[in-house]
Amino acid sequence: MAWRNSAEHGRAAELAGARLARQATASLAGLLAERGMTRKDLADCLGVSPGRVSQILSGDENLTLRSLAAVAESLNAHVEISFYDPSPTDNPNATASVPEADPARRFVPTYR
């Protein structure tokens, strides 16, 4: 697949990045809830201010792989990122002959 420089594809990449950031932060928020941790607890683990944690969890933050790794490391958690072929419902421009992706292989930041 070749990289495309059109404004339309740039916007699509921007939206996809925002969606991934929301998925990551939702997964992180779920982990915190399961562990009974507050944002302040996470801030203490990371050695940052609670305000910084709020920025991270807002979903608008441009998260890097390093920042995700730092969060996972501080929580003794695991992050997993997977690439897969999308199902036709994931990509309205895909043809119906594309087999549906295995739901178990969808991108979901996981922790262990």
PDB file of N, CA and C in Angstrom, residues 11-67:
ATOM      1  N   ARG A  11      -6.737  13.474   6.423  1.00  0.00           N
ATOM      2  CA  ARG A  11      -7.823  13.622   7.393  1.00  0.00           C
ATOM      3  C   ARG A  11      -8.250  12.251   7.920  1.00  0.00           C
ATOM      4  N   ALA A  12      -8.294  11.254   7.035  1.00  0.00           N
ATOM      5  CA  ALA A  12      -8.656   9.901   7.459  1.00  0.00           C
ATOM      6  C   ALA A  12      -7.637   9.368   8.456  1.00  0.00           C
ATOM      7  N   ALA A  13      -6.364   9.629   8.224  1.00  0.00           N
ATOM      8  CA  ALA A  13      -5.322   9.183   9.150  1.00  0.00           C
ATOM      9  C   ALA A  13      -5.450   9.905  10.484  1.00  0.00           C
ATOM     10  N   GLU A  14      -5.785  11.182  10.440  1.00  0.00           N
ATOM     11  CA  GLU A  14      -5.973  11.952  11.671  1.00  0.00           C
ATOM     12  C   GLU A  14      -7.131  11.388  12.492  1.00  0.00           C
ATOM     13  N   LEU A  15      -8.221  11.069  11.821  1.00  0.00           N
ATOM     14  CA  LEU A  15      -9.378  10.495  12.516  1.00  0.00           C
ATOM     15  C   LEU A  15      -9.051   9.111  13.075  1.00  0.00           C
ATOM     16  N   ALA A  16      -8.314   8.312  12.315  1.00  0.00           N
ATOM     17  CA  ALA A  16      -7.920   6.984  12.788  1.00  0.00           C
ATOM     18  C   ALA A  16      -7.020   7.101  14.008  1.00  0.00           C
ATOM     19  N   GLY A  17      -6.107   8.057  14.004  1.00  0.00           N
ATOM     20  CA  GLY A  17      -5.234   8.268  15.154  1.00  0.00           C
ATOM     21  C   GLY A  17      -6.018   8.674  16.382  1.00  0.00           C
ATOM     22  N   ALA A  18      -6.993   9.540  16.195  1.00  0.00           N
ATOM     23  CA  ALA A  18      -7.836   9.965  17.321  1.00  0.00           C
ATOM     24  C   ALA A  18      -8.626   8.780  17.867  1.00  0.00           C
ATOM     25  N   ARG A  19      -9.113   7.926  16.983  1.00  0.00           N
ATOM     26  CA  ARG A  19      -9.873   6.741  17.402  1.00  0.00           C
ATOM     27  C   ARG A  19      -8.969   5.795  18.216  1.00  0.00           C
ATOM     28  N   LEU A  20      -7.738   5.597  17.757  1.00  0.00           N
ATOM     29  CA  LEU A  20      -6.809   4.739  18.497  1.00  0.00           C
ATOM     30  C   LEU A  20      -6.492   5.315  19.870  1.00  0.00           C
ATOM     31  N   ALA A  21      -6.314   6.638  19.930  1.00  0.00           N
ATOM     32  CA  ALA A  21      -6.038   7.283  21.217  1.00  0.00           C
ATOM     33  C   ALA A  21      -7.213   7.091  22.163  1.00  0.00           C
ATOM     34  N   ARG A  22      -8.431   7.219  21.656  1.00  0.00           N
ATOM     35  CA  ARG A  22      -9.613   7.013  22.506  1.00  0.00           C
ATOM     36  C   ARG A  22      -9.697   5.569  22.987  1.00  0.00           C
ATOM     37  N   GLN A  23      -9.388   4.617  22.106  1.00  0.00           N
ATOM     38  CA  GLN A  23      -9.414   3.210  22.500  1.00  0.00           C
ATOM     39  C   GLN A  23      -8.378   2.935  23.584  1.00  0.00           C
ATOM     40  N   ALA A  24      -7.183   3.492  23.412  1.00  0.00           N
ATOM     41  CA  ALA A  24      -6.118   3.273  24.397  1.00  0.00           C
ATOM     42  C   ALA A  24      -6.494   3.876  25.739  1.00  0.00           C
ATOM     43  N   THR A  25      -7.015   5.085  25.726  1.00  0.00           N
ATOM     44  CA  THR A  25      -7.355   5.731  26.997  1.00  0.00           C
ATOM     45  C   THR A  25      -8.558   5.059  27.652  1.00  0.00           C
ATOM     46  N   ALA A  26      -9.492   4.574  26.866  1.00  0.00           N
ATOM     47  CA  ALA A  26     -10.630   3.850  27.436  1.00  0.00           C
ATOM     48  C   ALA A  26     -10.154   2.551  28.079  1.00  0.00           C
ATOM     49  N   SER A  27      -9.223   1.871  27.429  1.00  0.00           N
ATOM     50  CA  SER A  27      -8.677   0.643  27.989  1.00  0.00           C
ATOM     51  C   SER A  27      -7.926   0.938  29.283  1.00  0.00           C
ATOM     52  N   LEU A  28      -7.149   2.014  29.283  1.00  0.00           N
ATOM     53  CA  LEU A  28      -6.412   2.408  30.486  1.00  0.00           C
ATOM     54  C   LEU A  28      -7.373   2.765  31.616  1.00  0.00           C
ATOM     55  N   ALA A  29      -8.416   3.520  31.309  1.00  0.00           N
ATOM     56  CA  ALA A  29      -9.403   3.882  32.325  1.00  0.00           C
ATOM     57  C   ALA A  29     -10.066   2.629  32.887  1.00  0.00           C
ATOM     58  N   GLY A  30     -10.337   1.655  32.032  1.00  0.00           N
ATOM     59  CA  GLY A  30     -10.923   0.390  32.488  1.00  0.00           C
ATOM     60  C   GLY A  30      -9.987  -0.360  33.425  1.00  0.00           C
ATOM     61  N   LEU A  31      -8.695  -0.363  33.086  1.00  0.00           N
ATOM     62  CA  LEU A  31      -7.713  -1.020  33.944  1.00  0.00           C
ATOM     63  C   LEU A  31      -7.644  -0.338  35.305  1.00  0.00           C
ATOM     64  N   LEU A  32      -7.624   0.984  35.291  1.00  0.00           N
ATOM     65  CA  LEU A  32      -7.590   1.721  36.558  1.00  0.00           C
ATOM     66  C   LEU A  32      -8.817   1.380  37.407  1.00  0.00           C
ATOM     67  N   ALA A  33      -9.981   1.349  36.775  1.00  0.00           N
ATOM     68  CA  ALA A  33     -11.222   1.030  37.504  1.00  0.00           C
ATOM     69  C   ALA A  33     -11.161  -0.377  38.075  1.00  0.00           C
ATOM     70  N   GLU A  34     -10.690  -1.349  37.279  1.00  0.00           N
ATOM     71  CA  GLU A  34     -10.583  -2.729  37.758  1.00  0.00           C
ATOM     72  C   GLU A  34      -9.661  -2.830  38.963  1.00  0.00           C
ATOM     73  N   ARG A  35      -8.614  -2.017  38.959  1.00  0.00           N
ATOM     74  CA  ARG A  35      -7.645  -2.054  40.055  1.00  0.00           C
ATOM     75  C   ARG A  35      -8.034  -1.129  41.210  1.00  0.00           C
ATOM     76  N   GLY A  36      -9.115  -0.399  41.052  1.00  0.00           N
ATOM     77  CA  GLY A  36      -9.540   0.531  42.090  1.00  0.00           C
ATOM     78  C   GLY A  36      -8.573   1.692  42.258  1.00  0.00           C
ATOM     79  N   MET A  37      -7.941   2.094  41.162  1.00  0.00           N
ATOM     80  CA  MET A  37      -6.957   3.172  41.195  1.00  0.00           C
ATOM     81  C   MET A  37      -7.572   4.483  40.717  1.00  0.00           C
ATOM     82  N   THR A  38      -7.097   5.574  41.290  1.00  0.00           N
ATOM     83  CA  THR A  38      -7.522   6.900  40.856  1.00  0.00           C
ATOM     84  C   THR A  38      -6.491   7.479  39.894  1.00  0.00           C
ATOM     85  N   ARG A  39      -6.839   8.623  39.312  1.00  0.00           N
ATOM     86  CA  ARG A  39      -5.884   9.328  38.457  1.00  0.00           C
ATOM     87  C   ARG A  39      -4.660   9.760  39.270  1.00  0.00           C
ATOM     88  N   LYS A  40      -4.900  10.124  40.507  1.00  0.00           N
ATOM     89  CA  LYS A  40      -3.782  10.504  41.367  1.00  0.00           C
ATOM     90  C   LYS A  40      -2.858   9.314  41.610  1.00  0.00           C
ATOM     91  N   ASP A  41      -3.442   8.129  41.796  1.00  0.00           N
ATOM     92  CA  ASP A  41      -2.628   6.923  41.969  1.00  0.00           C
ATOM     93  C   ASP A  41      -1.751   6.689  40.736  1.00  0.00           C
ATOM     94  N   LEU A  42      -2.338   6.848  39.554  1.00  0.00           N
ATOM     95  CA  LEU A  42      -1.568   6.680  38.320  1.00  0.00           C
ATOM     96  C   LEU A  42      -0.484   7.740  38.221  1.00  0.00           C
ATOM     97  N   ALA A  43      -0.816   8.970  38.575  1.00  0.00           N
ATOM     98  CA  ALA A  43       0.172  10.055  38.548  1.00  0.00           C
ATOM     99  C   ALA A  43       1.345   9.719  39.463  1.00  0.00           C
ATOM    100  N   ASP A  44       1.060   9.191  40.639  1.00  0.00           N
ATOM    101  CA  ASP A  44       2.119   8.807  41.563  1.00  0.00           C
ATOM    102  C   ASP A  44       2.995   7.706  40.973  1.00  0.00           C
ATOM    103  N   CYS A  45       2.369   6.719  40.313  1.00  0.00           N
ATOM    104  CA  CYS A  45       3.123   5.628  39.673  1.00  0.00           C
ATOM    105  C   CYS A  45       4.034   6.151  38.565  1.00  0.00           C
ATOM    106  N   LEU A  46       3.531   7.134  37.824  1.00  0.00           N
ATOM    107  CA  LEU A  46       4.284   7.682  36.691  1.00  0.00           C
ATOM    108  C   LEU A  46       5.279   8.755  37.109  1.00  0.00           C
ATOM    109  N   GLY A  47       5.081   9.312  38.294  1.00  0.00           N
ATOM    110  CA  GLY A  47       5.932  10.415  38.725  1.00  0.00           C
ATOM    111  C   GLY A  47       5.618  11.707  37.996  1.00  0.00           C
ATOM    112  N   VAL A  48       4.324  11.892  37.679  1.00  0.00           N
ATOM    113  CA  VAL A  48       3.863  13.112  37.005  1.00  0.00           C
ATOM    114  C   VAL A  48       2.713  13.711  37.809  1.00  0.00           C
ATOM    115  N   SER A  49       2.271  14.878  37.386  1.00  0.00           N
ATOM    116  CA  SER A  49       1.160  15.528  38.082  1.00  0.00           C
ATOM    117  C   SER A  49      -0.170  14.882  37.696  1.00  0.00           C
ATOM    118  N   PRO A  50      -1.166  14.977  38.575  1.00  0.00           N
ATOM    119  CA  PRO A  50      -2.501  14.495  38.216  1.00  0.00           C
ATOM    120  C   PRO A  50      -3.040  15.205  36.969  1.00  0.00           C
ATOM    121  N   GLY A  51      -2.650  16.458  36.768  1.00  0.00           N
ATOM    122  CA  GLY A  51      -3.076  17.178  35.563  1.00  0.00           C
ATOM    123  C   GLY A  51      -2.545  16.531  34.296  1.00  0.00           C
ATOM    124  N   ARG A  52      -1.319  16.028  34.368  1.00  0.00           N
ATOM    125  CA  ARG A  52      -0.741  15.346  33.206  1.00  0.00           C
ATOM    126  C   ARG A  52      -1.510  14.067  32.915  1.00  0.00           C
ATOM    127  N   VAL A  53      -1.894  13.348  33.948  1.00  0.00           N
ATOM    128  CA  VAL A  53      -2.687  12.132  33.762  1.00  0.00           C
ATOM    129  C   VAL A  53      -4.038  12.483  33.145  1.00  0.00           C
ATOM    130  N   SER A  54      -4.640  13.584  33.580  1.00  0.00           N
ATOM    131  CA  SER A  54      -5.911  14.018  32.986  1.00  0.00           C
ATOM    132  C   SER A  54      -5.742  14.311  31.500  1.00  0.00           C
ATOM    133  N   GLN A  55      -4.611  14.917  31.124  1.00  0.00           N
ATOM    134  CA  GLN A  55      -4.334  15.163  29.704  1.00  0.00           C
ATOM    135  C   GLN A  55      -4.259  13.847  28.941  1.00  0.00           C
ATOM    136  N   ILE A  56      -3.561  12.877  29.520  1.00  0.00           N
ATOM    137  CA  ILE A  56      -3.406  11.576  28.864  1.00  0.00           C
ATOM    138  C   ILE A  56      -4.763  10.899  28.701  1.00  0.00           C
ATOM    139  N   LEU A  57      -5.572  10.926  29.761  1.00  0.00           N
ATOM    140  CA  LEU A  57      -6.860  10.223  29.740  1.00  0.00           C
ATOM    141  C   LEU A  57      -7.962  10.973  29.007  1.00  0.00           C
ATOM    142  N   SER A  58      -7.697  12.201  28.588  1.00  0.00           N
ATOM    143  CA  SER A  58      -8.720  12.972  27.878  1.00  0.00           C
ATOM    144  C   SER A  58      -9.037  12.391  26.511  1.00  0.00           C
ATOM    145  N   GLY A  59      -8.109  11.617  25.967  1.00  0.00           N
ATOM    146  CA  GLY A  59      -8.312  11.056  24.631  1.00  0.00           C
ATOM    147  C   GLY A  59      -7.880  11.998  23.535  1.00  0.00           C
ATOM    148  N   ASP A  60      -7.592  13.253  23.864  1.00  0.00           N
ATOM    149  CA  ASP A  60      -7.164  14.218  22.859  1.00  0.00           C
ATOM    150  C   ASP A  60      -5.642  14.303  22.775  1.00  0.00           C
ATOM    151  N   GLU A  61      -4.973  13.693  23.721  1.00  0.00           N
ATOM    152  CA  GLU A  61      -3.521  13.739  23.794  1.00  0.00           C
ATOM    153  C   GLU A  61      -2.918  12.932  22.643  1.00  0.00           C
ATOM    154  N   ASN A  62      -1.836  13.434  22.057  1.00  0.00           N
ATOM    155  CA  ASN A  62      -1.130  12.705  21.019  1.00  0.00           C
ATOM    156  C   ASN A  62      -0.201  11.709  21.712  1.00  0.00           C
ATOM    157  N   LEU A  63      -0.727  10.547  22.000  1.00  0.00           N
ATOM    158  CA  LEU A  63       0.029   9.538  22.729  1.00  0.00           C
ATOM    159  C   LEU A  63       1.096   8.927  21.838  1.00  0.00           C
ATOM    160  N   THR A  64       2.270   8.745  22.384  1.00  0.00           N
ATOM    161  CA  THR A  64       3.334   8.059  21.653  1.00  0.00           C
ATOM    162  C   THR A  64       3.422   6.634  22.175  1.00  0.00           C
ATOM    163  N   LEU A  65       4.091   5.796  21.421  1.00  0.00           N
ATOM    164  CA  LEU A  65       4.303   4.436  21.894  1.00  0.00           C
ATOM    165  C   LEU A  65       5.116   4.451  23.182  1.00  0.00           C
ATOM    166  N   ARG A  66       6.039   5.387  23.279  1.00  0.00           N
ATOM    167  CA  ARG A  66       6.847   5.479  24.501  1.00  0.00           C
ATOM    168  C   ARG A  66       5.998   5.873  25.701  1.00  0.00           C
ATOM    169  N   SER A  67       5.053   6.784  25.500  1.00  0.00           N
ATOM    170  CA  SER A  67       4.216   7.173  26.645  1.00  0.00           C
ATOM    171  C   SER A  67       3.301   6.026  27.045  1.00  0.00           C
TER     172      SER A  67
END
